[in-house]
mmCIF file of C-alpha atoms and ligand atoms in Angstrom:
data_model
loop_
_atom_site.group_PDB
_atom_site.id
_atom_site.type_symbol
_atom_site.label_atom_id
_atom_site.label_comp_id
_atom_site.label_asym_id
_atom_site.label_seq_id
_atom_site.Cartn_x
_atom_site.Cartn_y
_atom_site.Cartn_z
ATOM 1 C CA MET A 1 -50.598 -100.232 34.479
ATOM 2 C CA ALA A 2 -53.410 -102.718 33.349
ATOM 3 C CA GLN A 3 -55.416 -103.694 30.322
ATOM 4 C CA ASN A 4 -59.064 -104.883 30.370
ATOM 5 C CA VAL A 5 -58.671 -106.832 33.696
ATOM 6 C CA PRO A 6 -62.092 -107.847 35.119
ATOM 7 C CA LYS A 7 -62.727 -107.580 38.807
ATOM 8 C CA LYS A 8 -64.003 -111.248 39.194
ATOM 9 C CA GLN A 9 -62.828 -114.470 37.687
ATOM 10 C CA MET A 10 -63.344 -118.252 37.973
ATOM 11 C CA ALA A 11 -60.978 -120.336 39.903
ATOM 12 C CA GLN A 12 -60.576 -123.843 41.617
ATOM 13 C CA VAL A 13 -60.153 -123.304 45.373
ATOM 14 C CA ILE A 14 -59.293 -125.601 48.284
ATOM 15 C CA GLU A 15 -60.688 -124.405 51.558
ATOM 16 C CA LYS A 16 -59.346 -127.089 53.663
ATOM 17 C CA THR A 17 -56.544 -129.645 53.400
ATOM 18 C CA GLY A 18 -58.038 -132.944 51.928
ATOM 19 C CA GLY A 19 -60.286 -131.051 49.599
ATOM 20 C CA PRO A 20 -62.447 -130.987 47.727
ATOM 21 C CA VAL A 21 -61.656 -128.354 45.121
ATOM 22 C CA GLU A 22 -64.461 -125.990 44.432
ATOM 23 C CA PHE A 23 -64.988 -124.305 41.161
ATOM 24 C CA LYS A 24 -66.160 -120.732 41.978
ATOM 25 C CA GLU A 25 -65.892 -116.994 41.390
ATOM 26 C CA ILE A 26 -63.198 -115.086 43.314
ATOM 27 C CA ASP A 27 -61.630 -111.615 43.156
ATOM 28 C CA VAL A 28 -58.879 -110.815 40.662
ATOM 29 C CA GLN A 29 -55.807 -109.647 42.665
ATOM 30 C CA GLN A 30 -53.616 -106.542 41.815
ATOM 31 C CA PRO A 31 -49.841 -107.079 41.099
ATOM 32 C CA GLY A 32 -47.397 -105.626 43.568
ATOM 33 C CA PRO A 33 -44.556 -103.194 42.318
ATOM 34 C CA ASP A 34 -42.318 -106.046 41.329
ATOM 35 C CA GLU A 35 -45.070 -108.399 40.064
ATOM 36 C CA VAL A 36 -46.985 -109.170 36.874
ATOM 37 C CA LEU A 37 -50.623 -110.321 36.432
ATOM 38 C CA VAL A 38 -50.776 -113.088 33.904
ATOM 39 C CA ASN A 39 -54.106 -114.036 32.183
ATOM 40 C CA ILE A 40 -53.614 -117.838 32.387
ATOM 41 C CA LYS A 41 -54.848 -119.443 29.200
ATOM 42 C CA PHE A 42 -53.846 -123.052 30.048
ATOM 43 C CA SER A 43 -52.483 -124.805 33.109
ATOM 44 C CA GLY A 44 -51.066 -128.246 33.372
ATOM 45 C CA VAL A 45 -51.989 -130.506 36.357
ATOM 46 C CA CYS A 46 -48.995 -131.855 38.184
ATOM 47 C CA HIS A 47 -48.985 -134.562 40.779
ATOM 48 C CA THR A 48 -47.634 -131.976 43.227
ATOM 49 C CA ASP A 49 -51.001 -130.253 43.104
ATOM 50 C CA LEU A 50 -52.588 -133.431 44.394
ATOM 51 C CA HIS A 51 -50.012 -133.676 47.108
ATOM 52 C CA ALA A 52 -51.048 -130.057 47.968
ATOM 53 C CA VAL A 53 -54.708 -130.981 48.224
ATOM 54 C CA ASN A 54 -53.952 -134.096 50.251
ATOM 55 C CA GLY A 55 -51.454 -132.254 52.507
ATOM 56 C CA ASP A 56 -49.164 -135.212 52.409
ATOM 57 C CA TRP A 57 -45.829 -133.389 52.593
ATOM 58 C CA PRO A 58 -44.123 -132.015 55.705
ATOM 59 C CA LEU A 59 -44.711 -128.418 54.467
ATOM 60 C CA PRO A 60 -48.059 -126.641 54.979
ATOM 61 C CA THR A 61 -49.943 -125.113 52.144
ATOM 62 C CA LYS A 62 -51.633 -121.589 52.501
ATOM 63 C CA LEU A 63 -55.456 -121.888 53.014
ATOM 64 C CA PRO A 64 -57.658 -121.234 51.227
ATOM 65 C CA LEU A 65 -55.506 -122.121 48.221
ATOM 66 C CA VAL A 66 -55.616 -121.850 44.496
ATOM 67 C CA GLY A 67 -53.370 -124.622 43.236
ATOM 68 C CA GLY A 68 -51.486 -125.026 39.925
ATOM 69 C CA HIS A 69 -47.932 -124.118 38.793
ATOM 70 C CA GLU A 70 -47.781 -124.837 35.026
ATOM 71 C CA GLY A 71 -49.648 -121.783 33.795
ATOM 72 C CA ALA A 72 -49.130 -120.260 30.301
ATOM 73 C CA GLY A 73 -50.805 -116.969 29.344
ATOM 74 C CA VAL A 74 -50.482 -113.277 28.595
ATOM 75 C CA VAL A 75 -49.207 -110.498 30.862
ATOM 76 C CA VAL A 76 -52.236 -108.079 31.401
ATOM 77 C CA ALA A 77 -50.872 -105.781 34.173
ATOM 78 C CA LYS A 78 -47.464 -105.143 35.873
ATOM 79 C CA GLY A 79 -46.115 -103.241 38.726
ATOM 80 C CA ASP A 80 -44.127 -99.968 38.436
ATOM 81 C CA LEU A 81 -40.741 -101.617 39.001
ATOM 82 C CA VAL A 82 -41.250 -104.034 36.107
ATOM 83 C CA LYS A 83 -39.098 -102.889 33.184
ATOM 84 C CA ASP A 84 -38.238 -105.996 31.125
ATOM 85 C CA ILE A 85 -41.553 -107.579 30.383
ATOM 86 C CA GLU A 86 -44.403 -105.808 28.668
ATOM 87 C CA ILE A 87 -48.181 -105.962 28.673
ATOM 88 C CA GLY A 88 -49.297 -108.318 25.911
ATOM 89 C CA ASP A 89 -46.080 -110.499 26.205
ATOM 90 C CA HIS A 90 -46.584 -114.275 26.744
ATOM 91 C CA ALA A 91 -45.279 -115.598 30.056
ATOM 92 C CA GLY A 92 -45.292 -118.804 32.201
ATOM 93 C CA VAL A 93 -45.958 -119.143 35.859
ATOM 94 C CA LYS A 94 -43.730 -121.727 37.368
ATOM 95 C CA TRP A 95 -43.493 -123.533 40.708
ATOM 96 C CA ILE A 96 -40.935 -120.941 41.895
ATOM 97 C CA ASN A 97 -43.194 -117.914 41.850
ATOM 98 C CA GLY A 98 -40.538 -115.686 43.436
ATOM 99 C CA SER A 99 -37.307 -115.700 45.516
ATOM 100 C CA CYS A 100 -35.386 -113.022 47.415
ATOM 101 C CA LEU A 101 -32.605 -112.734 44.834
ATOM 102 C CA ALA A 102 -30.306 -111.766 47.774
ATOM 103 C CA CYS A 103 -29.485 -114.987 49.759
ATOM 104 C CA SER A 104 -26.419 -116.987 49.067
ATOM 105 C CA PHE A 105 -28.456 -119.596 47.042
ATOM 106 C CA CYS A 106 -30.162 -116.830 44.870
ATOM 107 C CA GLN A 107 -26.785 -115.360 44.372
ATOM 108 C CA GLN A 108 -25.451 -118.537 42.820
ATOM 109 C CA SER A 109 -28.503 -119.068 40.734
ATOM 110 C CA ASP A 110 -29.846 -121.812 43.104
ATOM 111 C CA GLU A 111 -33.126 -120.024 43.555
ATOM 112 C CA PRO A 112 -35.218 -123.183 44.256
ATOM 113 C CA LEU A 113 -33.119 -123.476 47.467
ATOM 114 C CA CYS A 114 -33.961 -119.885 48.563
ATOM 115 C CA PRO A 115 -35.369 -119.997 52.158
ATOM 116 C CA HIS A 116 -37.849 -117.248 51.193
ATOM 117 C CA ALA A 117 -38.914 -118.865 47.859
ATOM 118 C CA LEU A 118 -42.645 -118.384 47.048
ATOM 119 C CA LEU A 119 -44.283 -121.516 45.565
ATOM 120 C CA SER A 120 -47.093 -121.186 43.049
ATOM 121 C CA GLY A 121 -50.117 -123.112 44.000
ATOM 122 C CA TYR A 122 -48.726 -124.014 47.386
ATOM 123 C CA THR A 123 -47.462 -121.051 49.571
ATOM 124 C CA VAL A 124 -49.106 -118.463 47.135
ATOM 125 C CA ASP A 125 -52.174 -118.743 44.891
ATOM 126 C CA GLY A 126 -51.296 -120.594 41.597
ATOM 127 C CA THR A 127 -52.497 -121.118 38.134
ATOM 128 C CA PHE A 128 -55.893 -122.787 38.443
ATOM 129 C CA GLN A 129 -57.506 -119.382 37.964
ATOM 130 C CA GLN A 130 -57.881 -116.982 35.091
ATOM 131 C CA TYR A 131 -55.568 -114.389 36.489
ATOM 132 C CA CYS A 132 -52.427 -115.275 38.508
ATOM 133 C CA ILE A 133 -49.710 -113.037 40.095
ATOM 134 C CA ALA A 134 -46.056 -113.957 39.950
ATOM 135 C CA LYS A 135 -42.816 -112.001 40.534
ATOM 136 C CA ALA A 136 -41.717 -110.545 37.227
ATOM 137 C CA ALA A 137 -38.094 -111.663 37.698
ATOM 138 C CA HIS A 138 -39.275 -115.371 37.779
ATOM 139 C CA VAL A 139 -41.999 -115.682 35.176
ATOM 140 C CA ALA A 140 -40.789 -117.686 32.121
ATOM 141 C CA ARG A 141 -40.562 -115.654 28.904
ATOM 142 C CA LEU A 142 -42.524 -117.349 26.154
ATOM 143 C CA HIS A 143 -41.880 -116.442 22.513
ATOM 144 C CA LYS A 144 -45.139 -115.668 20.733
ATOM 145 C CA ASP A 145 -44.820 -118.609 18.416
ATOM 146 C CA ILE A 146 -45.037 -121.197 21.214
ATOM 147 C CA PRO A 147 -48.493 -122.760 21.609
ATOM 148 C CA LEU A 148 -49.746 -121.975 25.117
ATOM 149 C CA ASP A 149 -51.509 -125.322 25.580
ATOM 150 C CA ALA A 150 -48.609 -127.645 24.772
ATOM 151 C CA VAL A 151 -45.957 -125.551 26.672
ATOM 152 C CA ALA A 152 -47.956 -125.563 29.951
ATOM 153 C CA PRO A 153 -46.546 -129.035 31.015
ATOM 154 C CA VAL A 154 -43.023 -127.913 30.254
ATOM 155 C CA LEU A 155 -43.286 -125.141 32.929
ATOM 156 C CA CYS A 156 -42.881 -127.578 35.793
ATOM 157 C CA ALA A 157 -42.543 -131.182 34.338
ATOM 158 C CA GLY A 158 -40.292 -130.310 31.563
ATOM 159 C CA ILE A 159 -38.039 -127.947 33.465
ATOM 160 C CA THR A 160 -37.682 -130.493 36.265
ATOM 161 C CA VAL A 161 -36.746 -133.415 34.189
ATOM 162 C CA TYR A 162 -34.450 -131.342 31.999
ATOM 163 C CA LYS A 163 -32.594 -130.294 35.140
ATOM 164 C CA GLY A 164 -32.640 -133.794 36.552
ATOM 165 C CA LEU A 165 -31.075 -135.158 33.331
ATOM 166 C CA LYS A 166 -28.321 -132.523 33.528
ATOM 167 C CA GLU A 167 -27.725 -133.277 37.204
ATOM 168 C CA SER A 168 -27.327 -136.979 36.299
ATOM 169 C CA GLY A 169 -24.275 -136.302 34.176
ATOM 170 C CA ALA A 170 -25.375 -138.754 31.635
ATOM 171 C CA ARG A 171 -23.695 -138.130 28.225
ATOM 172 C CA PRO A 172 -24.942 -138.638 24.666
ATOM 173 C CA GLY A 173 -24.906 -142.338 23.790
ATOM 174 C CA GLN A 174 -25.439 -143.463 27.307
ATOM 175 C CA THR A 175 -28.676 -145.118 28.769
ATOM 176 C CA VAL A 176 -30.911 -143.636 31.212
ATOM 177 C CA ALA A 177 -33.886 -145.489 33.011
ATOM 178 C CA ILE A 178 -36.946 -143.286 33.557
ATOM 179 C CA VAL A 179 -39.027 -144.777 36.396
ATOM 180 C CA GLY A 180 -42.684 -143.401 36.216
ATOM 181 C CA ALA A 181 -42.122 -142.992 32.565
ATOM 182 C CA GLY A 182 -45.739 -142.920 31.543
ATOM 183 C CA GLY A 183 -46.827 -139.991 33.818
ATOM 184 C CA GLY A 184 -46.445 -136.250 33.242
ATOM 185 C CA LEU A 185 -42.760 -135.852 34.261
ATOM 186 C CA GLY A 186 -41.958 -139.216 32.857
ATOM 187 C CA SER A 187 -43.269 -138.647 29.364
ATOM 188 C CA LEU A 188 -41.446 -135.347 29.184
ATOM 189 C CA ALA A 189 -38.250 -136.903 30.514
ATOM 190 C CA GLN A 190 -38.384 -139.489 27.734
ATOM 191 C CA GLN A 191 -38.355 -136.731 25.091
ATOM 192 C CA TYR A 192 -35.772 -134.567 26.756
ATOM 193 C CA ALA A 193 -33.506 -137.636 27.135
ATOM 194 C CA LYS A 194 -33.911 -138.563 23.511
ATOM 195 C CA ALA A 195 -33.244 -134.957 22.482
ATOM 196 C CA MET A 196 -30.182 -134.998 24.534
ATOM 197 C CA GLY A 197 -28.820 -138.091 22.737
ATOM 198 C CA LEU A 198 -29.576 -140.651 25.440
ATOM 199 C CA ARG A 199 -31.066 -144.165 25.189
ATOM 200 C CA VAL A 200 -34.221 -144.634 27.280
ATOM 201 C CA ILE A 201 -35.495 -147.536 29.298
ATOM 202 C CA ALA A 202 -39.071 -146.684 30.284
ATOM 203 C CA ILE A 203 -40.366 -148.133 33.598
ATOM 204 C CA ASP A 204 -44.151 -147.902 34.292
ATOM 205 C CA THR A 205 -47.268 -150.156 33.884
ATOM 206 C CA GLY A 206 -50.029 -150.799 31.506
ATOM 207 C CA ASP A 207 -50.419 -151.139 27.641
ATOM 208 C CA GLU A 208 -51.376 -147.544 27.152
ATOM 209 C CA LYS A 209 -48.152 -146.220 28.680
ATOM 210 C CA LYS A 210 -46.063 -148.993 27.069
ATOM 211 C CA LYS A 211 -47.431 -148.066 23.615
ATOM 212 C CA MET A 212 -46.910 -144.348 24.240
ATOM 213 C CA SER A 213 -43.364 -144.953 25.421
ATOM 214 C CA LEU A 214 -42.246 -147.121 22.603
ATOM 215 C CA GLU A 215 -44.222 -145.653 19.662
ATOM 216 C CA GLN A 216 -44.484 -141.919 20.446
ATOM 217 C CA LEU A 217 -41.832 -141.078 22.919
ATOM 218 C CA GLY A 218 -38.837 -143.137 21.657
ATOM 219 C CA ALA A 219 -37.935 -145.344 24.399
ATOM 220 C CA SER A 220 -35.911 -148.378 23.371
ATOM 221 C CA THR A 221 -37.347 -150.791 25.986
ATOM 222 C CA PHE A 222 -40.367 -150.753 28.364
ATOM 223 C CA VAL A 223 -40.315 -152.575 31.654
ATOM 224 C CA ASP A 224 -43.651 -153.093 33.454
ATOM 225 C CA PHE A 225 -43.005 -152.860 37.065
ATOM 226 C CA SER A 226 -46.290 -154.631 37.947
ATOM 227 C CA THR A 227 -45.730 -157.725 35.877
ATOM 228 C CA SER A 228 -42.000 -158.033 35.773
ATOM 229 C CA LYS A 229 -40.794 -161.074 37.920
ATOM 230 C CA ASN A 230 -37.257 -159.688 38.347
ATOM 231 C CA LEU A 231 -37.256 -155.904 37.791
ATOM 232 C CA VAL A 232 -33.581 -155.451 38.644
ATOM 233 C CA LYS A 233 -32.519 -158.083 36.075
ATOM 234 C CA ASP A 234 -35.007 -156.849 33.406
ATOM 235 C CA VAL A 235 -33.724 -153.315 33.738
ATOM 236 C CA GLN A 236 -30.076 -154.466 33.561
ATOM 237 C CA ASN A 237 -30.748 -156.835 30.643
ATOM 238 C CA ALA A 238 -32.206 -153.848 28.689
ATOM 239 C CA THR A 239 -28.595 -152.415 28.438
ATOM 240 C CA GLU A 240 -26.345 -153.970 25.732
ATOM 241 C CA ASP A 241 -23.720 -155.370 28.183
ATOM 242 C CA GLY A 242 -26.251 -156.141 30.983
ATOM 243 C CA LEU A 243 -24.484 -153.810 33.391
ATOM 244 C CA GLY A 244 -27.373 -151.420 33.774
ATOM 245 C CA PRO A 245 -28.311 -147.838 32.954
ATOM 246 C CA HIS A 246 -25.749 -145.047 33.454
ATOM 247 C CA ALA A 247 -28.431 -142.909 35.206
ATOM 248 C CA VAL A 248 -31.818 -143.511 36.681
ATOM 249 C CA ILE A 249 -34.408 -140.633 36.929
ATOM 250 C CA LEU A 250 -36.975 -141.381 39.611
ATOM 251 C CA VAL A 251 -40.325 -139.590 38.856
ATOM 252 C CA ALA A 252 -42.607 -142.300 40.286
ATOM 253 C CA VAL A 253 -45.113 -141.637 43.102
ATOM 254 C CA ASN A 254 -44.322 -144.792 44.983
ATOM 255 C CA GLU A 255 -41.571 -145.643 47.501
ATOM 256 C CA LYS A 256 -40.588 -149.032 46.111
ATOM 257 C CA PRO A 257 -38.543 -147.844 43.133
ATOM 258 C CA PHE A 258 -36.616 -145.469 45.340
ATOM 259 C CA GLN A 259 -35.374 -148.580 47.131
ATOM 260 C CA GLN A 260 -34.529 -150.572 43.979
ATOM 261 C CA ALA A 261 -32.680 -148.106 41.720
ATOM 262 C CA ALA A 262 -29.268 -148.376 43.344
ATOM 263 C CA GLU A 263 -29.368 -152.142 42.679
ATOM 264 C CA TYR A 264 -29.719 -151.975 38.904
ATOM 265 C CA VAL A 265 -27.818 -148.674 38.172
ATOM 266 C CA ARG A 266 -24.388 -149.192 36.420
ATOM 267 C CA PRO A 267 -21.227 -149.063 38.376
ATOM 268 C CA ARG A 268 -20.301 -145.362 38.785
ATOM 269 C CA GLY A 269 -23.941 -144.632 37.775
ATOM 270 C CA THR A 270 -26.164 -141.909 39.266
ATOM 271 C CA VAL A 271 -29.617 -142.091 40.747
ATOM 272 C CA ILE A 272 -31.588 -138.831 40.579
ATOM 273 C CA CYS A 273 -34.512 -138.619 42.956
ATOM 274 C CA ILE A 274 -37.243 -136.255 41.716
ATOM 275 C CA GLY A 275 -40.634 -137.874 42.635
ATOM 276 C CA LEU A 276 -41.957 -137.153 46.090
ATOM 277 C CA PRO A 277 -44.057 -139.932 47.310
ATOM 278 C CA ALA A 278 -45.634 -139.116 50.682
ATOM 279 C CA GLY A 279 -43.701 -140.416 53.723
ATOM 280 C CA ALA A 280 -41.085 -142.240 51.626
ATOM 281 C CA TYR A 281 -37.576 -143.168 52.376
ATOM 282 C CA LEU A 282 -34.573 -143.836 50.201
ATOM 283 C CA LYS A 283 -32.912 -147.136 50.660
ATOM 284 C CA ALA A 284 -29.785 -148.586 49.072
ATOM 285 C CA PRO A 285 -27.646 -151.706 49.833
ATOM 286 C CA VAL A 286 -24.428 -150.337 51.293
ATOM 287 C CA PHE A 287 -22.285 -153.019 49.911
ATOM 288 C CA GLU A 288 -23.415 -152.470 46.213
ATOM 289 C CA THR A 289 -23.522 -148.727 46.603
ATOM 290 C CA VAL A 290 -19.852 -148.739 47.803
ATOM 291 C CA ILE A 291 -18.416 -151.282 45.369
ATOM 292 C CA LYS A 292 -20.288 -149.862 42.440
ATOM 293 C CA MET A 293 -19.466 -146.308 43.447
ATOM 294 C CA VAL A 294 -23.065 -145.273 42.984
ATOM 295 C CA THR A 295 -24.196 -141.596 43.455
ATOM 296 C CA ILE A 296 -27.688 -140.805 44.696
ATOM 297 C CA ARG A 297 -28.823 -137.288 44.433
ATOM 298 C CA GLY A 298 -31.979 -135.122 44.774
ATOM 299 C CA SER A 299 -33.089 -132.728 42.119
ATOM 300 C CA TYR A 300 -35.624 -129.995 42.508
ATOM 301 C CA VAL A 301 -37.236 -128.019 39.652
ATOM 302 C CA GLY A 302 -34.828 -125.831 37.935
ATOM 303 C CA ASN A 303 -33.500 -122.208 38.011
ATOM 304 C CA ARG A 304 -34.397 -119.421 35.530
ATOM 305 C CA LYS A 305 -31.553 -120.481 33.142
ATOM 306 C CA ASP A 306 -32.541 -124.133 33.183
ATOM 307 C CA SER A 307 -36.135 -122.977 32.542
ATOM 308 C CA ALA A 308 -35.265 -120.923 29.544
ATOM 309 C CA GLU A 309 -33.133 -123.732 28.201
ATOM 310 C CA ALA A 310 -35.895 -126.291 28.654
ATOM 311 C CA ILE A 311 -38.453 -124.004 26.898
ATOM 312 C CA GLU A 312 -36.044 -123.456 24.083
ATOM 313 C CA PHE A 313 -35.806 -127.304 23.462
ATOM 314 C CA PHE A 314 -39.588 -127.226 23.295
ATOM 315 C CA ARG A 315 -39.645 -124.161 20.978
ATOM 316 C CA ARG A 316 -37.184 -125.922 18.539
ATOM 317 C CA GLY A 317 -39.736 -128.794 18.183
ATOM 318 C CA LEU A 318 -37.631 -131.390 20.031
ATOM 319 C CA ILE A 319 -40.106 -131.988 22.758
ATOM 320 C CA LYS A 320 -43.511 -133.596 21.839
ATOM 321 C CA ALA A 321 -45.258 -135.301 24.685
ATOM 322 C CA PRO A 322 -48.977 -136.203 24.645
ATOM 323 C CA PHE A 323 -51.489 -134.037 26.643
ATOM 324 C CA LYS A 324 -55.221 -133.833 26.822
ATOM 325 C CA VAL A 325 -57.073 -130.508 27.254
ATOM 326 C CA VAL A 326 -60.294 -130.233 29.416
ATOM 327 C CA GLY A 327 -61.903 -127.248 31.106
ATOM 328 C CA LEU A 328 -60.742 -125.682 34.459
ATOM 329 C CA SER A 329 -64.059 -126.881 35.792
ATOM 330 C CA GLU A 330 -63.102 -130.499 35.454
ATOM 331 C CA LEU A 331 -60.032 -130.470 37.733
ATOM 332 C CA GLU A 332 -61.677 -132.812 40.205
ATOM 333 C CA SER A 333 -62.045 -135.594 37.675
ATOM 334 C CA VAL A 334 -58.405 -135.102 36.606
ATOM 335 C CA TYR A 335 -57.454 -135.744 40.183
ATOM 336 C CA ASP A 336 -59.465 -138.872 40.317
ATOM 337 C CA LYS A 337 -57.663 -140.209 37.256
ATOM 338 C CA MET A 338 -54.308 -139.233 38.673
ATOM 339 C CA LYS A 339 -54.942 -141.103 42.065
ATOM 340 C CA ALA A 340 -55.846 -144.245 39.983
ATOM 341 C CA GLY A 341 -52.466 -143.810 38.029
ATOM 342 C CA ALA A 342 -54.636 -143.707 34.946
ATOM 343 C CA ILE A 343 -53.029 -140.716 33.088
ATOM 344 C CA ALA A 344 -50.689 -141.400 30.249
ATOM 345 C CA GLY A 345 -48.918 -138.007 29.763
ATOM 346 C CA ARG A 346 -50.364 -134.802 31.012
ATOM 347 C CA TYR A 347 -53.804 -133.074 31.564
ATOM 348 C CA VAL A 348 -53.961 -129.449 30.654
ATOM 349 C CA LEU A 349 -56.851 -127.122 31.809
ATOM 350 C CA ASP A 350 -58.468 -124.557 29.552
ATOM 351 C CA THR A 351 -59.297 -121.647 31.885
ATOM 352 C CA SER A 352 -62.106 -120.339 29.572
ATOM 353 C CA LYS A 353 -64.041 -123.517 30.317
HETATM 354 P P1 NAD B 401 -47.980 -138.690 37.495
HETATM 355 O O1 NAD B 401 -49.067 -139.078 38.337
HETATM 356 O O2 NAD B 401 -48.304 -137.908 36.171
HETATM 357 O O3 NAD B 401 -46.838 -139.844 37.059
HETATM 358 C C1 NAD B 401 -46.437 -140.683 38.126
HETATM 359 C C2 NAD B 401 -46.149 -142.096 37.361
HETATM 360 O O4 NAD B 401 -45.514 -142.975 38.291
HETATM 361 C C3 NAD B 401 -47.472 -142.828 36.929
HETATM 362 O O5 NAD B 401 -47.339 -143.099 35.533
HETATM 363 C C4 NAD B 401 -47.462 -144.126 37.693
HETATM 364 O O6 NAD B 401 -47.905 -145.232 36.941
HETATM 365 C C5 NAD B 401 -45.946 -144.247 37.963
HETATM 366 N N1 NAD B 401 -45.516 -145.270 39.039
HETATM 367 C C6 NAD B 401 -46.210 -145.474 40.288
HETATM 368 N N2 NAD B 401 -45.605 -146.428 40.855
HETATM 369 C C7 NAD B 401 -44.523 -146.822 40.107
HETATM 370 C C8 NAD B 401 -43.475 -147.897 40.267
HETATM 371 N N3 NAD B 401 -43.436 -148.607 41.406
HETATM 372 N N4 NAD B 401 -42.473 -147.852 39.318
HETATM 373 C C9 NAD B 401 -42.591 -147.178 38.308
HETATM 374 N N5 NAD B 401 -43.557 -146.180 38.087
HETATM 375 C C10 NAD B 401 -44.490 -145.967 38.926
HETATM 376 O O7 NAD B 401 -47.136 -137.668 38.305
HETATM 377 P P2 NAD B 401 -46.187 -136.388 37.905
HETATM 378 O O8 NAD B 401 -46.993 -135.213 37.783
HETATM 379 O O9 NAD B 401 -45.312 -136.906 36.837
HETATM 380 O O10 NAD B 401 -45.205 -136.196 39.240
HETATM 381 C C11 NAD B 401 -44.417 -137.332 39.706
HETATM 382 C C12 NAD B 401 -43.830 -136.913 41.026
HETATM 383 O O11 NAD B 401 -42.805 -135.946 40.893
HETATM 384 C C13 NAD B 401 -44.762 -136.403 42.074
HETATM 385 O O12 NAD B 401 -44.551 -136.969 43.327
HETATM 386 C C14 NAD B 401 -44.538 -134.885 42.040
HETATM 387 O O13 NAD B 401 -44.931 -134.203 43.252
HETATM 388 C C15 NAD B 401 -42.975 -134.886 41.898
HETATM 389 N N6 NAD B 401 -42.475 -133.636 41.332
HETATM 390 C C16 NAD B 401 -41.198 -133.369 41.816
HETATM 391 C C17 NAD B 401 -40.594 -132.103 41.369
HETATM 392 C C18 NAD B 401 -39.200 -131.768 41.784
HETATM 393 O O14 NAD B 401 -38.805 -130.632 41.506
HETATM 394 N N7 NAD B 401 -38.431 -132.717 42.420
HETATM 395 C C19 NAD B 401 -41.205 -131.367 40.355
HETATM 396 C C20 NAD B 401 -42.486 -131.825 39.838
HETATM 397 C C21 NAD B 401 -43.101 -132.991 40.487
HETATM 398 ZN ZN1 ZN B 402 -45.177 -129.689 39.258
HETATM 399 ZN ZN1 ZN B 403 -32.995 -116.128 48.130
#
């Protein structure tokens, strides 16, 4: 079953690890029996896509590769087994493109941990193309009143930070430090935290990210990691009693903050590791971790229920993070800005340009 699907399309393709990405015409693929073909209208650019180009994680990508995993669009074809999503419905292609639905992790809704999970824009082709395939069971269902450009960043960044905030156990009225607050995940994390009734200490660098955090995203304090003379003290002093935030959400792309968070988190506090800087190690002082009873935990995207919940926060108008739209053809220049740490919020690609 299909509707007006062309044979050829434009895509951004990596032929070899290290790049570059090439904007070129490729074939449109046919969905398998349990898959849908989504006409991607907009796709966010996540720092994970840059890790995939650079090959800096201990997990190889497919090659050649079409990256991207924050794709919002319209279902244009589906396989015979797909019964619960129709052609014309709006859908989101996420990082988890598919999973086996049978292993012990899938059985308990931990599908990101499935040993057979397919990863969009990493182990299968992703959303930096006009037509993208995903397993029907895993595409996000998007209500038709949701704008497809603004929701794109929610499909990885939003889901991931929403899940991370839930994993932190922080409760309304408590304080959370968001480290890497000015980037894609960080800007959404500030909005989700606010919507969940948390106070936010934003940690990042530069005037643009400071202004965005304090004036647009609702942070109560901004700590600049590159000018602060004593980051640990500055973060603790940003809490009323000086004892530090109840939770820390690490979404930075540098190792250093992964080695500082346990020092400024509050006694009984939780450090949630989400960012994936290349080759990085976690470090924490044993003495302080023990006597403060600190929890340090990893958090990896979200399951289908987390995804639906994160999208529903957005649909209700609670999540407004800045994004800039440029053409799909301009991906390389987005990567250049990302490498320089010069993106406040998220870039979203319009696949028609
Ligand atoms: P981004 O480039 O948009 O933002 C990263 C931010 O970190 C930038 O604003 C940068 O200034 C800031 N930063 C760098 N060094 C810092 C420091 N020392 N202290 C505080 N902030 C610092 O990247 P993004 O798209 O938000 O992704 C962030 C990371 O999260 C990437 O490594 C990405 O691969 C990872 N990620 C993980 C998951 C997951 O499920 N765990 C999901 C999506 C992305
Ligand atoms: Zn991502
Ligand atoms: Zn599984």
